[in-house]
Short mmCIF file of C-alpha atoms in Angstrom, two decimals:
data_model
loop_
_atom_site.label_atom_id
_atom_site.label_comp_id
_atom_site.label_asym_id
_atom_site.label_seq_id
_atom_site.Cartn_x
_atom_site.Cartn_y
_atom_site.Cartn_z
CA MET A 1254 -3.89 5.74 6.18
CA GLY A 1255 -3.41 7.60 2.93
CA LYS A 1256 -5.21 6.40 -0.17
CA LYS A 1257 -7.59 3.48 0.28
CA SER A 1258 -7.31 1.92 -3.18
CA PHE A 1259 -5.23 1.83 -6.34
CA ARG A 1260 -5.85 2.81 -9.94
CA LYS A 1261 -2.64 1.11 -11.09
CA VAL A 1262 0.06 -1.17 -9.72
CA PRO A 1263 2.70 0.98 -7.94
CA ASP A 1264 6.05 1.01 -9.77
CA ALA A 1265 7.91 -0.14 -6.65
CA LEU A 1266 5.69 -3.21 -6.32
CA ARG A 1267 5.96 -4.01 -10.01
CA ALA A 1268 9.74 -3.91 -9.66
CA LYS A 1269 9.59 -6.22 -6.65
CA ILE A 1270 7.34 -8.68 -8.49
CA ALA A 1271 9.92 -8.83 -11.30
CA GLN A 1272 12.64 -9.67 -8.77
CA LEU A 1273 10.81 -12.54 -7.05
CA ALA A 1274 12.51 -15.91 -7.41
CA GLY A 1275 9.34 -17.80 -8.31
CA ASP A 1276 6.71 -17.17 -10.97
CA SER A 1277 3.66 -17.23 -8.67
CA TYR A 1278 3.06 -14.73 -5.90
CA GLN A 1279 0.41 -13.32 -3.59
CA VAL A 1280 -0.53 -9.89 -2.32
CA GLY A 1281 0.44 -9.73 1.32
CA VAL A 1282 2.15 -7.59 3.93
CA ARG A 1283 3.66 -8.00 7.38
CA ARG A 1284 2.86 -5.35 9.94
CA HIS A 1285 4.07 -4.60 13.43
CA TYR A 1286 1.62 -3.74 16.21
CA SER A 1287 1.64 -3.20 19.93
CA VAL A 1288 -0.81 -5.27 21.92
CA GLY A 1289 -2.24 -1.92 23.03
CA ASP A 1290 -3.12 -1.12 19.40
CA VAL A 1291 -4.96 -4.44 19.14
CA GLU A 1292 -6.76 -3.91 22.46
CA ALA A 1293 -7.87 -0.49 21.21
CA GLY A 1294 -9.61 -2.17 18.26
CA ALA A 1295 -7.18 -1.38 15.43
CA LEU A 1296 -7.87 -4.79 13.85
CA SER A 1297 -11.30 -5.64 15.24
CA HIS A 1298 -12.78 -5.66 11.72
CA MET A 1299 -10.45 -8.61 10.97
CA GLY A 1300 -11.59 -10.48 14.07
CA ILE A 1301 -8.30 -9.77 15.85
CA GLY A 1302 -8.53 -8.77 19.50
CA VAL A 1303 -7.45 -9.51 23.03
CA GLU A 1304 -9.61 -11.83 25.14
CA ASN A 1305 -8.80 -12.36 28.82
CA GLY A 1306 -5.29 -11.10 28.25
CA SER A 1307 -4.67 -13.44 25.31
CA LEU A 1308 -4.19 -12.26 21.72
CA GLU A 1309 -6.77 -13.80 19.39
CA VAL A 1310 -5.91 -13.96 15.68
CA PRO A 1311 -8.10 -16.09 13.39
CA THR A 1312 -6.48 -18.00 10.54
CA GLU A 1313 -8.54 -15.99 8.02
CA ALA A 1314 -11.21 -13.33 7.82
CA LEU A 1315 -13.61 -12.07 5.17
CA PRO A 1316 -13.26 -8.26 5.09
CA PRO A 1317 -16.52 -6.47 5.97
CA GLY A 1318 -18.17 -4.39 3.29
CA ASN A 1319 -18.00 -1.16 5.27
CA ARG A 1320 -14.21 -0.96 4.89
CA GLY A 1321 -14.46 0.41 1.36
CA ARG A 1322 -15.76 -0.19 -2.13
CA PHE A 1323 -13.41 -3.10 -2.92
CA SER A 1324 -14.40 -4.86 0.29
CA ARG A 1325 -18.05 -4.27 -0.63
CA TRP A 1326 -17.51 -5.53 -4.19
CA ASN A 1327 -15.67 -8.57 -2.82
CA LEU A 1328 -18.83 -9.50 -0.90
CA ALA A 1329 -21.65 -8.50 -3.23
CA GLY A 1330 -20.15 -7.99 -6.67
CA ARG A 1331 -20.89 -5.15 -9.07
CA VAL A 1332 -21.72 -4.26 -12.66
CA VAL A 1333 -18.52 -3.31 -14.49
CA ARG A 1334 -18.57 -0.91 -17.43
CA ARG A 1335 -15.93 -2.14 -19.92
CA ALA A 1336 -14.61 1.14 -21.28
CA ASP A 1337 -11.61 -0.82 -22.61
CA LEU A 1338 -13.84 -2.65 -25.13
CA PRO A 1339 -15.54 -1.27 -28.27
CA LYS A 1340 -19.03 0.11 -27.81
CA VAL A 1341 -21.92 -2.00 -29.06
CA GLU A 1342 -25.38 -1.16 -30.31
CA ARG A 1343 -28.18 -1.40 -27.82
CA THR A 1344 -31.83 -1.11 -28.81
CA TRP A 1345 -34.70 -0.46 -26.44
CA GLY A 1346 -38.28 0.66 -26.93
CA ILE A 1347 -41.00 2.63 -25.25
CA GLU A 1348 -44.73 2.27 -25.65
CA THR A 1349 -46.50 5.47 -26.69
CA PRO A 1350 -50.20 6.26 -27.47
CA ASN A 1351 -51.38 6.70 -31.04
CA PHE A 1352 -51.81 10.39 -31.78
CA GLY A 1353 -51.33 11.09 -28.07
CA ASP A 1354 -54.55 9.26 -27.18
CA TRP A 1355 -54.38 5.90 -25.42
CA SER A 1356 -58.01 5.23 -26.46
CA LYS A 1357 -56.77 4.98 -30.06
CA GLY A 1358 -54.26 2.30 -29.20
CA SER A 1359 -50.51 2.45 -28.91
CA HIS A 1360 -47.30 1.62 -30.71
CA THR A 1361 -43.67 1.00 -29.85
CA ILE A 1362 -40.87 3.41 -30.68
CA ASN A 1363 -37.42 1.83 -30.80
CA PHE A 1364 -34.17 3.64 -30.03
CA THR A 1365 -30.68 2.43 -30.89
CA ARG A 1366 -27.52 3.81 -29.29
CA LEU A 1367 -23.87 2.89 -29.03
CA VAL A 1368 -23.14 1.99 -25.42
CA TYR A 1369 -20.27 0.54 -23.41
CA GLN A 1370 -20.34 -3.17 -22.84
CA THR A 1371 -20.91 -4.33 -19.26
CA GLU A 1372 -20.28 -7.48 -17.31
CA ILE A 1373 -21.50 -8.67 -13.95
CA ALA A 1374 -18.58 -9.25 -11.59
CA PHE A 1375 -19.96 -11.57 -8.93
CA GLY A 1376 -18.65 -11.23 -5.38
CA GLN A 1377 -15.67 -13.56 -5.04
CA GLN A 1378 -15.65 -13.41 -1.23
CA ILE A 1379 -11.87 -13.69 -1.12
CA PRO A 1380 -10.63 -13.97 2.48
CA ILE A 1381 -7.46 -12.53 3.96
CA VAL A 1382 -5.41 -15.22 5.71
CA MET A 1383 -3.29 -14.32 8.73
CA GLY A 1384 -0.37 -15.56 10.78
CA VAL A 1385 1.11 -14.12 13.95
CA ASP A 1386 4.50 -14.00 15.64
CA HIS A 1387 4.62 -12.74 19.24
CA GLN A 1388 7.43 -10.38 20.14
CA PRO A 1389 8.74 -9.29 23.55
CA ASN A 1390 7.62 -6.10 25.24
CA GLY A 1391 3.97 -6.50 24.29
CA GLU A 1392 4.45 -6.32 20.52
CA VAL A 1393 3.34 -8.59 17.71
CA ASP A 1394 4.05 -9.13 14.01
CA ILE A 1395 1.09 -10.18 11.86
CA ALA A 1396 1.32 -11.44 8.30
CA PHE A 1397 -1.71 -10.75 6.08
CA ARG A 1398 -2.19 -12.44 2.71
CA VAL A 1399 -5.02 -12.11 0.18
CA ASP A 1400 -6.01 -15.72 -0.58
CA GLN A 1401 -5.45 -15.46 -4.31
CA THR A 1402 -2.41 -16.49 -6.38
CA PHE A 1403 -0.99 -14.52 -9.31
CA SER A 1404 1.50 -15.32 -12.03
CA ARG A 1405 4.11 -12.98 -13.41
CA LYS A 1406 2.93 -14.13 -16.86
CA ASP A 1407 -0.47 -12.49 -16.32
CA THR A 1408 -1.03 -9.69 -18.83
CA SER A 1409 -3.96 -8.03 -17.04
CA ASP A 1410 -3.54 -6.01 -13.85
CA ARG A 1411 -7.25 -5.89 -13.00
CA ASP A 1412 -7.32 -8.74 -10.45
CA LEU A 1413 -3.99 -7.64 -8.98
CA ILE A 1414 -5.27 -4.09 -8.46
CA PHE A 1415 -8.40 -5.56 -6.82
CA ALA A 1416 -6.29 -7.62 -4.37
CA LEU A 1417 -4.00 -4.67 -3.60
CA SER A 1418 -6.98 -2.42 -2.91
CA LEU A 1419 -8.69 -5.07 -0.77
CA LEU A 1420 -5.60 -5.36 1.44
CA GLN A 1421 -5.05 -1.59 1.52
CA GLU A 1422 -8.61 -0.96 2.71
CA ASN A 1423 -8.30 -3.43 5.57
CA VAL A 1424 -4.65 -3.28 6.64
CA GLY A 1425 -3.44 0.09 5.38
CA ALA A 1426 -0.35 -1.20 3.53
CA VAL A 1427 0.54 -3.57 0.69
CA ASP A 1428 3.39 -5.75 -0.46
CA VAL A 1429 3.89 -9.03 -2.36
CA VAL A 1430 5.31 -12.41 -1.35
CA GLU A 1431 6.17 -15.60 -3.21
CA SER A 1432 3.17 -17.92 -2.97
CA ALA A 1433 5.37 -20.94 -2.17
CA ARG A 1434 6.67 -19.23 0.95
CA THR A 1435 4.88 -20.34 4.12
CA THR A 1436 3.61 -17.78 6.58
CA SER A 1437 5.87 -19.15 9.32
CA ASP A 1438 8.93 -18.85 7.08
CA TRP A 1439 7.83 -15.38 6.09
CA LEU A 1440 7.51 -14.25 9.69
CA ALA A 1441 10.81 -15.91 10.63
CA THR A 1442 12.70 -13.67 8.23
CA MET A 1443 11.53 -10.30 9.53
CA PRO A 1444 14.83 -8.58 8.65
CA VAL A 1445 13.97 -6.72 6.40
CA ASP A 1446 10.75 -6.36 4.51
CA TRP A 1447 9.44 -2.93 3.72
CA GLU A 1448 5.86 -1.76 3.62
CA PHE A 1449 5.04 0.73 0.89
CA LEU A 1450 2.52 3.31 2.04
CA PRO A 1451 0.90 5.32 -0.77
CA VAL A 1452 1.25 9.04 -0.16
CA GLY A 1453 -1.95 10.86 0.74
CA SER A 1454 -2.50 14.25 2.28
CA ARG A 1455 0.20 15.67 4.54
CA ASP A 1456 -1.95 15.42 7.68
CA ASP A 1457 -2.99 11.84 6.89
CA MET A 1458 0.59 10.75 6.33
CA LEU A 1459 1.87 12.41 9.50
CA ALA A 1460 -0.89 10.61 11.42
CA GLU A 1461 0.07 7.31 9.77
CA VAL A 1462 3.73 7.81 10.64
CA ALA A 1463 2.80 8.67 14.24
CA ARG A 1464 0.79 5.46 14.46
CA HIS A 1465 3.71 3.40 13.16
CA VAL A 1466 6.28 4.80 15.56
CA GLY A 1467 3.96 5.28 18.51
CA ALA A 1468 4.36 9.05 18.70
CA GLY A 1469 1.70 10.74 20.80
CA SER A 1470 -0.42 13.72 19.90
CA SER A 1471 1.83 16.15 21.76
CA GLY A 1472 5.32 16.58 23.16
CA GLU A 1473 8.87 16.57 21.88
CA ARG A 1474 8.55 13.42 19.76
CA LYS A 1475 5.52 14.79 17.96
CA GLY A 1476 7.43 17.98 17.18
CA ALA A 1477 10.37 16.00 15.78
CA LEU A 1478 7.96 13.90 13.73
CA GLU A 1479 6.27 16.90 12.14
CA GLU A 1480 9.56 18.67 11.44
CA ARG A 1481 11.51 15.76 10.00
CA MET A 1482 8.81 13.84 8.14
CA GLY A 1483 7.22 17.09 7.02
CA ALA A 1484 10.50 18.03 5.30
CA LEU A 1485 10.41 14.73 3.41
CA LEU A 1486 6.77 15.08 2.42
CA ASP A 1487 7.46 18.58 1.09
CA LEU A 1488 9.77 16.96 -1.50
CA SER A 1489 6.85 14.98 -3.00
CA PRO A 1490 7.86 11.32 -2.53
CA ILE A 1491 6.05 8.61 -4.47
CA ASN A 1492 5.72 6.35 -1.40
CA LEU A 1493 6.49 6.23 2.28
CA VAL A 1494 8.35 3.08 3.29
CA TYR A 1495 8.29 1.53 6.74
CA GLY A 1496 10.84 -1.01 7.99
CA MET A 1497 10.85 -3.07 11.15
CA SER A 1498 14.36 -4.50 11.35
CA GLY A 1499 17.93 -3.52 10.59
CA PHE A 1500 16.93 0.13 10.42
CA GLN A 1501 14.44 -0.71 13.12
CA ARG A 1502 11.60 1.79 13.41
CA TYR A 1503 13.00 3.76 10.49
CA LEU A 1504 10.72 5.38 7.99
CA GLY A 1505 11.69 6.14 4.43
CA ALA A 1506 10.47 8.43 1.71
CA GLN A 1507 10.88 6.88 -1.74
CA PHE A 1508 11.49 9.27 -4.63
CA THR A 1509 12.55 6.84 -7.39
CA SER A 1510 13.05 3.08 -7.48
CA ASP A 1511 16.68 3.60 -6.35
CA LEU A 1512 16.39 6.71 -4.20
CA VAL A 1513 15.08 6.45 -0.64
CA VAL A 1514 15.67 8.74 2.33
CA PHE A 1515 15.49 7.09 5.77
CA GLU A 1516 14.73 8.99 8.92
CA ASN A 1517 14.61 7.81 12.52
CA VAL A 1518 12.04 9.96 14.28
CA GLN A 1519 12.57 8.23 17.63
CA TYR A 1520 16.15 8.85 18.58
CA GLY A 1521 18.32 9.30 15.50
CA ASN A 1522 20.40 12.42 14.94
CA ALA A 1523 20.82 11.99 11.18
CA LEU A 1524 18.98 10.88 8.08
CA TYR A 1525 20.37 8.71 5.30
CA VAL A 1526 19.94 9.37 1.57
CA MET A 1527 20.38 5.97 -0.11
CA TYR A 1528 20.79 5.98 -3.88
CA GLU A 1529 22.33 2.57 -4.62
CA ARG A 1530 21.11 -0.84 -3.45
CA TRP A 1531 18.92 0.76 -0.79
CA GLU A 1532 17.23 -2.52 0.14
CA GLU A 1533 20.63 -4.08 0.84
CA LEU A 1534 22.00 -1.05 2.69
CA SER A 1535 18.85 -0.73 4.78
CA LYS A 1536 19.51 -4.16 6.30
CA LYS A 1537 22.62 -2.78 7.99
CA SER A 1538 22.66 -1.14 11.38
CA ARG A 1539 23.85 2.45 11.78
CA ILE A 1540 27.18 1.20 13.14
CA GLU A 1541 27.67 -1.18 10.20
CA LEU A 1542 26.92 1.60 7.73
CA LEU A 1543 29.36 4.05 9.27
CA ALA A 1544 32.07 1.38 9.56
CA GLY A 1545 31.78 0.48 5.88
CA PRO A 1546 33.17 2.18 2.78
CA GLY A 1547 30.43 4.83 2.76
CA ARG A 1548 29.31 4.10 -0.80
CA GLY A 1549 25.72 4.29 -1.98
CA PHE A 1550 24.44 6.67 0.68
CA GLU A 1551 24.87 10.14 2.14
CA ARG A 1552 24.47 10.84 5.85
CA ILE A 1553 22.94 14.21 6.76
CA PRO A 1554 23.12 15.08 10.48
CA HIS A 1555 20.30 17.14 11.95
CA ARG A 1556 22.33 20.32 12.26
CA ARG A 1557 21.63 23.83 11.12
CA GLY A 1558 20.81 23.83 7.41
CA TRP A 1559 20.00 20.12 7.17
CA GLU A 1560 16.78 20.81 5.25
CA GLY A 1561 18.75 22.53 2.45
CA ARG A 1562 21.26 19.68 2.25
CA LEU A 1563 18.38 17.21 2.09
CA ARG A 1564 16.60 19.13 -0.65
CA TYR A 1565 19.78 19.35 -2.76
CA ALA A 1566 20.63 15.65 -2.26
CA VAL A 1567 17.14 14.49 -3.29
CA ASN A 1568 16.66 16.83 -6.23
CA SER A 1569 20.12 16.23 -7.71
CA ARG A 1570 19.83 12.45 -7.42
CA ARG A 1571 16.24 12.48 -8.68
CA ASN A 1572 17.25 14.54 -11.71
CA GLU A 1573 20.04 12.08 -12.50
CA SER A 1574 17.54 9.24 -12.73
CA GLU A 1575 15.14 11.07 -15.05
#
């Protein structure tokens, strides 16, 4: 799953928030699952399961505290040390015997120190609301939304980071959506919305990719996965990006806001380095891309020496943007 929480708002999400048409938005993400994943308990903590052959998805769920610290804080609250505020004086005392002998009475000794201010953050018990769209071949798309609305005029990121981390702990991916957009409309426009997966350890990310594309623990597909996605991870991307339409079942490695490399670990024989308007280009099929003018991307077939071509394409484009 990669990292389970955030210390800051990812740059890619901040850029997407700035591009939203409306001022208000919510933290949410759409994810694609097989019914087999659901039957195996992948979302049981959200109350999602299969009963008597029927998919059961509640309209909302309160994340359990055992999913991580933000889920726990959402339920029970916590004491927050405000290191961003000036320290204040705090005085406390201890009772001590006179001359070391309690029979002679006692007196109080006071101590004064500069300490950080604290505040009690009560558990908000924010639920995650859900909507579902059934797909053929035993697959399903589920939209998850943290039931909290944000404004682009907000100057503090604290609540936004909390919502992002709450969703990440329970769903394993994050995104944002305009708050005025209904879940049904959101699900009806599946082409294309990308999930940004924070990069964790190499093994964790390979396992996450395998889960997304349904690659098993052995065999030819697993070997292709480790070779191709491993080459991308070796170039230190800032995010992995997963898309479910247009470039269906494609995974991307994002290196800058405008530089994303897409790889199809299922059946593709080439990867695509997109360095202009990648979100627009990624909505096109492979045939549409190759039939177009060929601007804004470089196609690298999986032939001898493809790793070197990939490394040069990423490093040269990344250096241009710095």
